[in-house]
């Protein structure tokens, strides 16, 4: 990657100068529809100056707009230097002369960033722009980070221009196509309905013979949305192997029901329940636990999902990951999943709602209101979640459901990532079924996960950006105004979540970078960690 630092020295002439990024440039880089001013009629945007704007691999030039507000042009000098990884980039070039005058009308100039494609690197670059009034001059610092890949990147997916307005010819052909399509769809739908009816009859027959807790490999329940590396369909041998693996995990985690004591209900859904309680080991020592279970009327599908999702983090040990402690299964009773629990721990989404005075269900509503969260708190909590996700990825585990509802927080604002067992039941407003029999967190999913069922580390990065947005907004609902059926088209058209109130520009730019259209253009967790740590350090300097 390359860093760009722009130096502009104009203490006296600041009131007579504008330097900014146009709305088209901000849209290209960050997917936002707004201008970004560095200097506006003497007012300096220090947030913008301190933020390192990442430049995706698909973008090879930067555009800056400037204007002298005096009656005469202001003299300037330009200089560019590649600070690091010179082998990854050819010498950057301007489309204007290195010396001249800032025009009195708005003008956009360009810096070309030609990658060599010989090595992959993040290159630091410094662009120096000196503007003077004769007796004085000033320098500003604009930083950029350019991603250079070893091979030429694919063209950017997002369309940067507004689509053309439909003409009468477009409408005619579209109408004719739709008419023909309706007939074709009707024929296909009739055949699909007959096939689906036969499939449902087979599924009901298989369900009757299913194991008390583990579904048969042909059971449709496996298609319900679950996290962690679960494919949409599995060969029979692989499904049997997965079932045996789950049985082995349950056998290793099994504890005696008599050692578990339930005290109070922490959360309750339609069929799921979460209790606070205690667990006594063989030596009689008790510890606080959280118990996830289901009600008596829960179906075998719901029971099996509880076990599958609750055991997915079994065997993982990290201070930022909450893994299952034990499982209790007894005949004719609902299974218990035990998690280590602290007296001050709370569900992160419930905690954020309480921070803005929203009463949540269960006993958690009686807890004292939390203190106000600052930007420092938000960044530190995001770093905790990021550390946990880094560990999961190091263990080759994709979470696939990173969100505030699947995290916990203690009184010291330390965050841990948990599994998503019972989340669909306890937080039903966060999950939607689009007619495909899968209840998924639509508004947290990356575009490729939503449309193509593709999950990768970059998809978890997208969800982490939404989690950061939740932290900043105190658990407001993302895309609250967008119908779940329209989310895919909304994202494909380039729209994203809006910048929350009181959210620093550089923090929101991180979120926007996480929501890049192409997975290759999103930052890695290591890159996010470096930036958030640096940003947190900057924040602490002013407190």
Short mmCIF file of C-alpha atoms in Angstrom, two decimals:
data_model
loop_
_atom_site.label_atom_id
_atom_site.label_comp_id
_atom_site.label_asym_id
_atom_site.label_seq_id
_atom_site.Cartn_x
_atom_site.Cartn_y
_atom_site.Cartn_z
CA UNK A 1 0.00 0.00 0.00
CA UNK A 2 1.00 3.58 -0.46
CA UNK A 3 0.52 6.52 1.85
CA UNK A 4 -0.15 10.00 0.56
CA UNK A 5 0.50 13.05 2.67
CA UNK A 6 -0.44 16.42 1.22
CA UNK A 7 1.30 19.48 2.66
CA UNK A 8 -0.36 22.88 2.22
CA UNK A 9 1.18 25.96 3.90
CA UNK A 10 -1.13 28.95 3.94
CA UNK A 11 -1.70 30.56 7.35
CA UNK A 12 -2.66 33.91 5.88
CA UNK A 13 -4.30 32.71 2.70
CA UNK A 14 -6.48 29.99 4.27
CA UNK A 15 -9.46 32.32 4.25
CA UNK A 16 -8.94 32.68 0.49
CA UNK A 17 -8.60 29.01 -0.45
CA UNK A 18 -10.74 25.89 -0.84
CA UNK A 19 -9.28 22.36 -1.08
CA UNK A 20 -11.69 19.45 -1.14
CA UNK A 21 -12.77 16.17 -2.70
CA UNK A 22 -15.79 16.39 -4.95
CA UNK A 23 -18.88 14.29 -4.30
CA UNK A 24 -17.97 12.07 -7.27
CA UNK A 25 -14.51 11.41 -5.78
CA UNK A 26 -15.92 10.67 -2.30
CA UNK A 27 -18.42 8.31 -3.90
CA UNK A 28 -15.61 6.54 -5.78
CA UNK A 29 -13.44 6.11 -2.69
CA UNK A 30 -15.93 5.68 0.14
CA UNK A 31 -19.33 5.11 -1.44
CA UNK A 32 -20.75 8.30 0.15
CA UNK A 33 -22.68 11.09 -1.57
CA UNK A 34 -21.03 14.17 -0.07
CA UNK A 35 -18.13 16.53 -0.57
CA UNK A 36 -15.14 16.26 1.78
CA UNK A 37 -13.52 19.63 2.53
CA UNK A 38 -9.99 19.87 3.86
CA UNK A 39 -9.98 23.68 3.80
CA UNK A 40 -13.19 25.67 3.41
CA UNK A 41 -12.92 29.46 3.51
CA UNK A 42 -10.37 29.41 6.31
CA UNK A 43 -11.89 26.53 8.30
CA UNK A 44 -9.61 23.49 8.54
CA UNK A 45 -11.14 20.03 8.89
CA UNK A 46 -8.61 18.42 11.20
CA UNK A 47 -10.58 15.14 11.30
CA UNK A 48 -10.20 14.83 7.54
CA UNK A 49 -6.52 15.76 7.69
CA UNK A 50 -5.77 13.09 10.30
CA UNK A 51 -7.63 10.32 8.50
CA UNK A 52 -5.80 7.95 6.14
CA UNK A 53 -8.17 7.32 3.24
CA UNK A 54 -7.58 3.81 1.84
CA UNK A 55 -7.41 3.56 -1.94
CA UNK A 56 -8.70 0.22 -3.31
CA UNK A 57 -6.69 -1.77 -5.82
CA UNK A 58 -9.23 -0.97 -8.54
CA UNK A 59 -8.59 2.80 -8.34
CA UNK A 60 -5.39 4.11 -9.96
CA UNK A 61 -5.82 7.87 -9.66
CA UNK A 62 -6.88 10.45 -7.08
CA UNK A 63 -8.63 13.73 -7.77
CA UNK A 64 -8.37 16.90 -5.69
CA UNK A 65 -10.37 20.08 -6.30
CA UNK A 66 -9.10 23.52 -5.35
CA UNK A 67 -9.94 27.19 -5.88
CA UNK A 68 -8.33 30.49 -5.00
CA UNK A 69 -10.97 32.83 -3.54
CA UNK A 70 -8.77 35.90 -4.00
CA UNK A 71 -8.87 38.14 -7.03
CA UNK A 72 -5.55 36.80 -8.16
CA UNK A 73 -4.16 33.26 -8.47
CA UNK A 74 -2.04 31.92 -5.59
CA UNK A 75 1.40 30.44 -6.41
CA UNK A 76 1.92 26.77 -5.58
CA UNK A 77 4.54 24.02 -5.85
CA UNK A 78 3.84 20.28 -6.03
CA UNK A 79 6.07 17.37 -5.13
CA UNK A 80 5.45 13.63 -4.73
CA UNK A 81 7.60 11.01 -2.99
CA UNK A 82 7.10 7.25 -2.63
CA UNK A 83 8.04 6.66 1.00
CA UNK A 84 7.97 2.87 1.13
CA UNK A 85 7.72 -0.20 -1.11
CA UNK A 86 9.09 1.58 -4.16
CA UNK A 87 9.13 -1.74 -5.99
CA UNK A 88 5.32 -1.91 -5.87
CA UNK A 89 4.66 1.36 -7.67
CA UNK A 90 6.03 3.39 -10.52
CA UNK A 91 6.61 7.08 -9.90
CA UNK A 92 3.25 8.82 -9.37
CA UNK A 93 2.48 11.61 -11.79
CA UNK A 94 0.39 14.79 -11.75
CA UNK A 95 -1.69 15.99 -14.68
CA UNK A 96 -0.66 19.59 -13.91
CA UNK A 97 2.74 21.25 -13.67
CA UNK A 98 4.77 21.02 -10.48
CA UNK A 99 4.78 24.83 -10.21
CA UNK A 100 2.06 27.30 -11.06
CA UNK A 101 -0.92 29.18 -9.69
CA UNK A 102 -4.09 27.99 -7.95
CA UNK A 103 -6.91 29.06 -10.31
CA UNK A 104 -9.69 31.41 -9.27
CA UNK A 105 -12.30 28.98 -10.60
CA UNK A 106 -12.81 25.44 -9.19
CA UNK A 107 -10.37 23.07 -10.88
CA UNK A 108 -9.74 19.37 -10.36
CA UNK A 109 -6.23 17.97 -10.66
CA UNK A 110 -5.18 14.35 -10.69
CA UNK A 111 -2.48 12.14 -9.18
CA UNK A 112 -1.90 8.86 -11.02
CA UNK A 113 -0.79 5.87 -8.92
CA UNK A 114 0.62 3.27 -11.34
CA UNK A 115 1.23 -0.05 -9.56
CA UNK A 116 3.95 -2.27 -11.00
CA UNK A 117 1.97 -5.48 -10.24
CA UNK A 118 5.30 -7.13 -9.49
CA UNK A 119 4.68 -7.42 -5.75
CA UNK A 120 1.69 -6.92 -3.47
CA UNK A 121 2.18 -4.13 -0.94
CA UNK A 122 0.68 -1.19 0.88
CA UNK A 123 2.71 1.79 -0.27
CA UNK A 124 3.22 5.05 1.62
CA UNK A 125 3.33 8.18 -0.53
CA UNK A 126 3.77 11.84 0.35
CA UNK A 127 2.31 14.57 -1.86
CA UNK A 128 3.54 18.06 -1.00
CA UNK A 129 1.53 21.08 -2.06
CA UNK A 130 2.87 24.47 -1.03
CA UNK A 131 0.71 27.55 -1.49
CA UNK A 132 2.03 30.97 -0.47
CA UNK A 133 1.08 34.63 -0.44
CA UNK A 134 4.64 35.86 -0.77
CA UNK A 135 5.36 36.53 2.89
CA UNK A 136 3.95 33.33 4.36
CA UNK A 137 3.02 29.77 3.50
CA UNK A 138 1.38 26.76 5.16
CA UNK A 139 1.48 22.97 4.82
CA UNK A 140 -1.37 20.51 5.35
CA UNK A 141 -1.04 16.72 5.45
CA UNK A 142 -3.39 14.53 3.40
CA UNK A 143 -2.71 10.83 3.76
CA UNK A 144 -3.73 8.01 1.47
CA UNK A 145 -3.06 4.27 1.48
CA UNK A 146 -2.93 2.55 -1.90
CA UNK A 147 -3.34 -1.20 -2.27
CA UNK A 148 -1.14 -2.65 -5.00
CA UNK A 149 -1.73 -6.26 -6.03
CA UNK A 150 0.72 -8.60 -7.69
CA UNK A 151 -1.68 -9.08 -10.57
CA UNK A 152 -3.89 -6.46 -12.18
CA UNK A 153 -7.17 -6.13 -10.21
CA UNK A 154 -10.57 -6.76 -11.66
CA UNK A 155 -12.54 -3.69 -12.74
CA UNK A 156 -14.54 -2.04 -9.99
CA UNK A 157 -18.06 -3.44 -9.63
CA UNK A 158 -19.79 -0.27 -8.46
CA UNK A 159 -21.09 2.05 -11.15
CA UNK A 160 -19.88 5.55 -10.39
CA UNK A 161 -22.29 7.38 -12.67
CA UNK A 162 -26.02 7.78 -12.38
CA UNK A 163 -27.91 5.38 -14.66
CA UNK A 164 -29.55 7.01 -17.68
CA UNK A 165 -33.27 7.74 -17.51
CA UNK A 166 -35.43 5.08 -19.21
CA UNK A 167 -36.70 5.95 -22.67
CA UNK A 168 -39.99 4.90 -24.27
CA UNK A 169 -38.12 2.24 -26.26
CA UNK A 170 -36.59 0.86 -23.06
CA UNK A 171 -40.04 0.65 -21.48
CA UNK A 172 -41.54 -1.08 -24.55
CA UNK A 173 -38.83 -3.74 -24.72
CA UNK A 174 -38.91 -4.23 -20.96
CA UNK A 175 -42.68 -4.72 -21.08
CA UNK A 176 -42.43 -7.21 -23.92
CA UNK A 177 -39.72 -9.11 -22.12
CA UNK A 178 -41.74 -9.21 -18.91
CA UNK A 179 -44.79 -10.55 -20.72
CA UNK A 180 -42.78 -13.40 -22.19
CA UNK A 181 -41.05 -13.96 -18.88
CA UNK A 182 -44.34 -14.29 -17.00
CA UNK A 183 -45.42 -17.17 -19.24
CA UNK A 184 -42.08 -18.91 -18.79
CA UNK A 185 -42.09 -18.39 -15.03
CA UNK A 186 -45.62 -19.76 -14.74
CA UNK A 187 -44.59 -22.97 -16.48
CA UNK A 188 -41.46 -23.33 -14.39
CA UNK A 189 -43.39 -22.53 -11.19
CA UNK A 190 -45.93 -25.25 -11.83
CA UNK A 191 -43.18 -27.82 -12.29
CA UNK A 192 -41.35 -26.55 -9.20
CA UNK A 193 -44.48 -26.77 -7.04
CA UNK A 194 -44.98 -30.42 -7.99
CA UNK A 195 -41.33 -31.19 -7.23
CA UNK A 196 -41.48 -29.31 -3.93
CA UNK A 197 -44.61 -31.21 -2.87
CA UNK A 198 -42.83 -34.52 -3.44
CA UNK A 199 -39.77 -33.23 -1.55
CA UNK A 200 -41.86 -32.12 1.45
CA UNK A 201 -43.54 -35.50 1.64
CA UNK A 202 -40.12 -37.17 1.74
CA UNK A 203 -38.87 -34.67 4.35
CA UNK A 204 -41.86 -35.36 6.65
CA UNK A 205 -41.22 -39.06 6.36
CA UNK A 206 -37.53 -38.60 7.22
CA UNK A 207 -38.34 -36.31 10.14
CA UNK A 208 -40.41 -38.94 11.87
CA UNK A 209 -37.39 -41.25 12.01
CA UNK A 210 -34.92 -38.58 13.10
CA UNK A 211 -32.74 -38.92 16.18
CA UNK A 212 -34.12 -37.36 19.39
CA UNK A 213 -31.73 -34.42 19.08
CA UNK A 214 -29.66 -34.78 15.91
CA UNK A 215 -31.40 -34.42 12.53
CA UNK A 216 -31.06 -36.98 9.79
CA UNK A 217 -28.77 -35.89 6.93
CA UNK A 218 -31.77 -35.45 4.63
CA UNK A 219 -33.66 -33.22 7.06
CA UNK A 220 -34.44 -29.72 5.76
CA UNK A 221 -33.44 -28.18 9.10
CA UNK A 222 -29.81 -28.16 8.03
CA UNK A 223 -30.71 -25.53 5.45
CA UNK A 224 -31.92 -23.06 8.08
CA UNK A 225 -29.36 -20.32 8.43
CA UNK A 226 -26.59 -21.19 10.85
CA UNK A 227 -23.12 -19.81 11.31
CA UNK A 228 -19.62 -21.18 10.98
CA UNK A 229 -18.60 -22.90 7.77
CA UNK A 230 -21.92 -24.68 7.17
CA UNK A 231 -22.52 -25.31 3.44
CA UNK A 232 -26.05 -25.07 2.08
CA UNK A 233 -26.01 -28.76 1.15
CA UNK A 234 -23.79 -31.69 2.01
CA UNK A 235 -23.23 -35.12 0.51
CA UNK A 236 -24.68 -37.92 2.61
CA UNK A 237 -21.23 -39.09 3.77
CA UNK A 238 -20.20 -35.57 4.81
CA UNK A 239 -23.49 -34.99 6.63
CA UNK A 240 -23.08 -38.24 8.56
CA UNK A 241 -19.50 -37.27 9.43
CA UNK A 242 -20.69 -33.88 10.69
CA UNK A 243 -23.40 -35.54 12.78
CA UNK A 244 -20.83 -37.92 14.30
CA UNK A 245 -18.54 -34.98 15.04
CA UNK A 246 -21.37 -33.16 16.81
CA UNK A 247 -22.23 -36.29 18.79
CA UNK A 248 -18.59 -36.60 19.85
CA UNK A 249 -18.51 -32.97 20.97
CA UNK A 250 -21.68 -33.42 22.98
CA UNK A 251 -20.25 -36.56 24.59
CA UNK A 252 -17.12 -34.64 25.63
CA UNK A 253 -19.18 -31.75 26.99
CA UNK A 254 -21.87 -33.76 28.77
CA UNK A 255 -22.48 -32.83 32.40
CA UNK A 256 -25.02 -34.05 34.95
CA UNK A 257 -28.27 -32.10 35.08
CA UNK A 258 -28.36 -32.33 38.88
CA UNK A 259 -25.28 -30.08 39.07
CA UNK A 260 -27.10 -27.22 37.31
CA UNK A 261 -29.31 -24.84 39.26
CA UNK A 262 -31.49 -22.32 37.41
CA UNK A 263 -32.14 -19.02 39.19
CA UNK A 264 -33.83 -16.49 36.92
CA UNK A 265 -34.80 -15.91 33.30
CA UNK A 266 -32.39 -13.57 31.50
CA UNK A 267 -34.08 -13.64 28.08
CA UNK A 268 -37.04 -15.43 26.56
CA UNK A 269 -38.30 -15.88 23.03
CA UNK A 270 -41.03 -17.89 21.34
CA UNK A 271 -39.34 -21.22 21.98
CA UNK A 272 -35.92 -20.32 23.41
CA UNK A 273 -35.02 -19.39 26.97
CA UNK A 274 -31.84 -18.11 28.59
CA UNK A 275 -31.40 -18.55 32.35
CA UNK A 276 -28.92 -17.31 34.89
CA UNK A 277 -27.78 -20.07 37.16
CA UNK A 278 -24.92 -21.94 38.80
CA UNK A 279 -22.99 -25.10 38.06
CA UNK A 280 -21.28 -27.21 40.73
CA UNK A 281 -18.30 -29.30 39.62
CA UNK A 282 -17.35 -32.67 41.09
CA UNK A 283 -15.49 -30.95 43.94
CA UNK A 284 -18.59 -28.97 44.87
CA UNK A 285 -17.25 -25.63 43.67
CA UNK A 286 -19.95 -23.46 42.14
CA UNK A 287 -19.59 -20.98 39.31
CA UNK A 288 -21.95 -18.56 37.63
CA UNK A 289 -23.27 -19.84 34.30
CA UNK A 290 -25.68 -18.82 31.57
CA UNK A 291 -27.97 -21.63 30.42
CA UNK A 292 -29.51 -21.73 26.94
CA UNK A 293 -32.40 -24.10 26.41
CA UNK A 294 -35.73 -24.41 24.61
CA UNK A 295 -39.33 -24.61 25.78
CA UNK A 296 -41.35 -27.79 25.90
CA UNK A 297 -43.16 -26.98 22.63
CA UNK A 298 -39.90 -26.51 20.65
CA UNK A 299 -39.58 -28.72 17.57
CA UNK A 300 -36.76 -31.17 16.89
CA UNK A 301 -35.46 -28.73 14.26
CA UNK A 302 -35.09 -25.99 16.88
CA UNK A 303 -33.47 -28.37 19.35
CA UNK A 304 -30.94 -29.59 16.80
CA UNK A 305 -30.05 -26.03 15.77
CA UNK A 306 -29.47 -25.10 19.41
CA UNK A 307 -26.98 -27.95 19.77
CA UNK A 308 -25.27 -27.43 16.42
CA UNK A 309 -24.77 -23.70 16.81
CA UNK A 310 -23.99 -23.83 20.53
CA UNK A 311 -21.20 -26.36 20.04
CA UNK A 312 -19.52 -24.66 17.09
CA UNK A 313 -17.08 -22.69 19.30
CA UNK A 314 -16.29 -25.69 21.48
CA UNK A 315 -12.57 -26.14 22.01
CA UNK A 316 -11.68 -22.51 21.20
CA UNK A 317 -9.97 -20.61 24.02
CA UNK A 318 -9.43 -16.86 23.83
CA UNK A 319 -10.15 -13.97 26.15
CA UNK A 320 -12.39 -12.37 23.51
CA UNK A 321 -14.38 -15.52 22.65
CA UNK A 322 -17.16 -17.04 24.79
CA UNK A 323 -17.21 -20.79 24.23
CA UNK A 324 -19.67 -23.37 25.55
CA UNK A 325 -18.78 -24.86 28.94
CA UNK A 326 -20.96 -27.96 28.98
CA UNK A 327 -24.04 -29.68 27.59
CA UNK A 328 -26.71 -31.53 29.56
CA UNK A 329 -28.97 -33.93 27.69
CA UNK A 330 -31.44 -36.16 29.48
CA UNK A 331 -34.24 -38.26 28.09
CA UNK A 332 -37.56 -36.51 27.51
CA UNK A 333 -36.16 -33.13 28.55
CA UNK A 334 -34.83 -30.15 26.64
CA UNK A 335 -31.01 -29.90 26.39
CA UNK A 336 -29.08 -27.36 28.46
CA UNK A 337 -26.10 -25.46 27.05
CA UNK A 338 -23.92 -23.92 29.76
CA UNK A 339 -21.64 -20.91 29.28
CA UNK A 340 -19.28 -19.33 31.82
CA UNK A 341 -20.88 -16.10 32.98
CA UNK A 342 -19.89 -13.14 35.11
CA UNK A 343 -22.29 -11.31 37.38
CA UNK A 344 -21.78 -8.05 35.45
CA UNK A 345 -21.86 -9.49 31.92
CA UNK A 346 -24.69 -8.48 29.61
CA UNK A 347 -25.74 -9.06 26.04
CA UNK A 348 -24.09 -6.28 24.03
CA UNK A 349 -27.22 -5.33 22.10
CA UNK A 350 -29.27 -5.11 25.29
CA UNK A 351 -26.50 -3.05 26.86
CA UNK A 352 -26.45 -0.59 23.95
CA UNK A 353 -30.22 -0.26 24.02
CA UNK A 354 -30.04 0.48 27.75
CA UNK A 355 -27.44 3.18 27.03
CA UNK A 356 -30.08 5.13 25.13
CA UNK A 357 -32.82 4.41 27.67
CA UNK A 358 -34.64 1.59 25.87
CA UNK A 359 -36.04 -0.96 28.33
CA UNK A 360 -35.32 -4.53 27.31
CA UNK A 361 -37.11 -7.66 28.36
CA UNK A 362 -36.19 -10.03 31.15
CA UNK A 363 -34.36 -9.26 34.33
CA UNK A 364 -31.78 -7.23 32.43
CA UNK A 365 -34.27 -4.34 32.41
CA UNK A 366 -33.76 -3.90 36.19
CA UNK A 367 -30.00 -3.30 35.87
CA UNK A 368 -28.74 0.24 36.54
CA UNK A 369 -28.37 2.40 33.43
CA UNK A 370 -24.87 2.25 31.93
CA UNK A 371 -22.66 5.32 31.79
CA UNK A 372 -22.60 7.33 28.53
CA UNK A 373 -20.35 5.88 25.84
CA UNK A 374 -17.64 8.03 24.29
CA UNK A 375 -15.91 7.57 20.95
CA UNK A 376 -12.95 6.13 22.88
CA UNK A 377 -15.23 3.49 24.42
CA UNK A 378 -16.71 2.61 21.03
CA UNK A 379 -13.30 2.18 19.39
CA UNK A 380 -11.97 0.10 22.28
CA UNK A 381 -15.03 -2.18 22.22
CA UNK A 382 -14.67 -2.57 18.45
CA UNK A 383 -11.02 -3.56 18.96
CA UNK A 384 -12.10 -6.26 21.44
CA UNK A 385 -14.55 -7.75 18.93
CA UNK A 386 -11.91 -7.49 16.22
CA UNK A 387 -9.39 -9.38 18.38
CA UNK A 388 -11.90 -12.17 18.92
CA UNK A 389 -12.68 -12.39 15.22
CA UNK A 390 -8.96 -12.46 14.39
CA UNK A 391 -8.59 -15.49 16.65
CA UNK A 392 -11.55 -17.26 15.03
CA UNK A 393 -10.10 -16.70 11.57
CA UNK A 394 -6.71 -17.97 12.77
CA UNK A 395 -8.54 -21.18 13.71
CA UNK A 396 -10.16 -21.28 10.23
CA UNK A 397 -13.61 -20.47 11.64
CA UNK A 398 -15.92 -18.06 9.85
CA UNK A 399 -18.48 -16.61 12.23
CA UNK A 400 -21.01 -15.52 9.58
CA UNK A 401 -23.18 -13.70 12.13
CA UNK A 402 -21.05 -10.97 13.71
CA UNK A 403 -23.46 -8.54 15.40
CA UNK A 404 -24.07 -6.87 18.75
CA UNK A 405 -26.68 -9.50 19.63
CA UNK A 406 -23.98 -12.19 19.42
CA UNK A 407 -21.51 -10.42 21.73
CA UNK A 408 -21.38 -9.86 25.48
CA UNK A 409 -19.92 -7.00 27.49
CA UNK A 410 -18.92 -6.59 31.14
CA UNK A 411 -18.93 -3.58 33.46
CA UNK A 412 -15.46 -2.58 32.23
CA UNK A 413 -16.74 -2.54 28.63
CA UNK A 414 -14.75 -5.61 27.65
CA UNK A 415 -16.42 -7.37 24.72
CA UNK A 416 -16.45 -11.07 23.82
CA UNK A 417 -17.80 -12.79 20.71
CA UNK A 418 -20.33 -15.58 21.31
CA UNK A 419 -22.14 -18.07 19.08
CA UNK A 420 -25.55 -17.32 17.56
CA UNK A 421 -27.54 -20.11 19.23
CA UNK A 422 -31.16 -18.92 19.83
CA UNK A 423 -30.40 -15.51 18.26
CA UNK A 424 -33.12 -15.90 15.62
CA UNK A 425 -35.68 -16.52 18.35
CA UNK A 426 -34.44 -13.94 20.88
CA UNK A 427 -33.90 -11.17 18.29
CA UNK A 428 -36.49 -11.94 15.60
CA UNK A 429 -36.42 -8.39 14.17
CA UNK A 430 -32.80 -8.95 13.08
CA UNK A 431 -33.54 -11.98 10.90
CA UNK A 432 -35.68 -12.31 7.80
CA UNK A 433 -36.80 -15.09 5.51
CA UNK A 434 -36.89 -14.12 1.84
CA UNK A 435 -39.07 -17.03 0.78
CA UNK A 436 -36.17 -19.49 0.64
CA UNK A 437 -36.88 -21.19 3.99
CA UNK A 438 -33.75 -19.62 5.52
CA UNK A 439 -33.99 -17.14 8.37
CA UNK A 440 -30.87 -15.01 7.85
CA UNK A 441 -29.47 -11.73 9.23
CA UNK A 442 -30.15 -10.01 5.90
CA UNK A 443 -29.04 -6.53 6.94
CA UNK A 444 -25.70 -7.71 8.32
CA UNK A 445 -24.70 -9.84 5.32
CA UNK A 446 -22.18 -8.86 2.68
CA UNK A 447 -23.56 -8.54 -0.83
CA UNK A 448 -21.96 -11.78 -2.07
CA UNK A 449 -23.27 -13.66 0.99
CA UNK A 450 -26.76 -12.30 0.45
CA UNK A 451 -26.99 -12.98 -3.28
CA UNK A 452 -24.61 -15.89 -3.90
CA UNK A 453 -24.37 -17.58 -0.46
CA UNK A 454 -20.60 -16.98 -0.55
CA UNK A 455 -18.89 -16.63 2.83
CA UNK A 456 -15.26 -15.67 3.32
CA UNK A 457 -13.20 -13.64 5.81
CA UNK A 458 -14.14 -10.46 3.92
CA UNK A 459 -17.83 -11.19 4.61
CA UNK A 460 -17.07 -11.19 8.36
CA UNK A 461 -15.26 -7.85 7.83
CA UNK A 462 -18.46 -6.44 6.28
CA UNK A 463 -20.49 -7.57 9.32
CA UNK A 464 -17.84 -6.13 11.63
CA UNK A 465 -18.42 -2.77 9.94
CA UNK A 466 -22.14 -3.07 10.71
CA UNK A 467 -21.27 -3.96 14.33
CA UNK A 468 -19.16 -0.78 14.53
CA UNK A 469 -22.19 1.13 13.21
CA UNK A 470 -24.32 -0.51 15.93
CA UNK A 471 -21.84 0.56 18.60
CA UNK A 472 -21.88 4.13 17.31
CA UNK A 473 -25.69 4.35 17.07
CA UNK A 474 -26.37 2.44 20.33
CA UNK A 475 -27.99 -0.52 18.55
CA UNK A 476 -30.23 1.26 16.10
CA UNK A 477 -31.61 -1.06 13.43
CA UNK A 478 -29.52 -0.95 10.24
CA UNK A 479 -31.42 -0.06 7.05
CA UNK A 480 -34.58 0.38 9.11
CA UNK A 481 -36.32 2.08 6.19
CA UNK A 482 -35.39 -0.62 3.63
CA UNK A 483 -37.58 -3.66 3.04
CA UNK A 484 -35.59 -6.92 3.51
CA UNK A 485 -36.53 -8.00 -0.02
CA UNK A 486 -34.95 -4.79 -1.38
CA UNK A 487 -31.66 -4.92 0.56
CA UNK A 488 -29.71 -6.74 -2.17
CA UNK A 489 -30.75 -4.24 -4.85
CA UNK A 490 -30.12 -1.38 -2.42
CA UNK A 491 -26.54 -2.53 -1.83
CA UNK A 492 -25.95 -3.38 -5.47
CA UNK A 493 -26.86 0.20 -6.41
CA UNK A 494 -24.09 1.43 -4.11
CA UNK A 495 -26.18 2.63 -1.16
CA UNK A 496 -24.86 2.07 2.36
CA UNK A 497 -25.69 2.93 5.95
CA UNK A 498 -25.64 6.64 6.72
CA UNK A 499 -23.03 8.29 8.93
CA UNK A 500 -24.32 8.35 12.53
CA UNK A 501 -24.58 11.62 14.40
CA UNK A 502 -21.44 12.55 16.34
CA UNK A 503 -19.45 9.86 14.48
CA UNK A 504 -15.99 11.14 13.44
CA UNK A 505 -15.40 11.16 9.70
CA UNK A 506 -12.39 8.85 9.94
CA UNK A 507 -14.35 6.27 11.96
CA UNK A 508 -17.20 6.26 9.48
CA UNK A 509 -14.72 5.95 6.62
CA UNK A 510 -13.54 2.70 8.21
CA UNK A 511 -17.12 1.40 8.17
CA UNK A 512 -17.55 2.45 4.54
CA UNK A 513 -14.28 0.71 3.63
CA UNK A 514 -15.63 -2.51 5.22
CA UNK A 515 -18.64 -2.28 2.90
CA UNK A 516 -16.71 -2.18 -0.36
CA UNK A 517 -18.57 -3.89 -3.18
CA UNK A 518 -15.75 -6.32 -3.97
CA UNK A 519 -14.39 -8.55 -1.16
CA UNK A 520 -10.86 -7.88 -2.45
CA UNK A 521 -11.27 -4.15 -1.79
CA UNK A 522 -12.20 -4.57 1.88
CA UNK A 523 -9.51 -4.19 4.52
CA UNK A 524 -8.07 -7.19 6.30
CA UNK A 525 -8.62 -7.57 10.03
CA UNK A 526 -4.94 -6.78 10.59
CA UNK A 527 -5.29 -3.51 8.68
CA UNK A 528 -8.40 -2.59 10.67
CA UNK A 529 -6.60 -3.41 13.89
CA UNK A 530 -3.68 -1.12 13.04
CA UNK A 531 -5.92 1.78 12.12
CA UNK A 532 -8.30 1.48 15.08
CA UNK A 533 -5.39 1.25 17.50
CA UNK A 534 -3.79 4.34 15.98
CA UNK A 535 -7.11 6.18 16.05
CA UNK A 536 -7.69 5.18 19.68
CA UNK A 537 -4.21 6.49 20.55
CA UNK A 538 -5.03 9.80 18.87
CA UNK A 539 -8.27 10.06 20.84
CA UNK A 540 -6.56 9.45 24.18
CA UNK A 541 -4.11 12.28 23.53
CA UNK A 542 -6.90 14.83 23.82
CA UNK A 543 -8.37 13.51 27.09
#
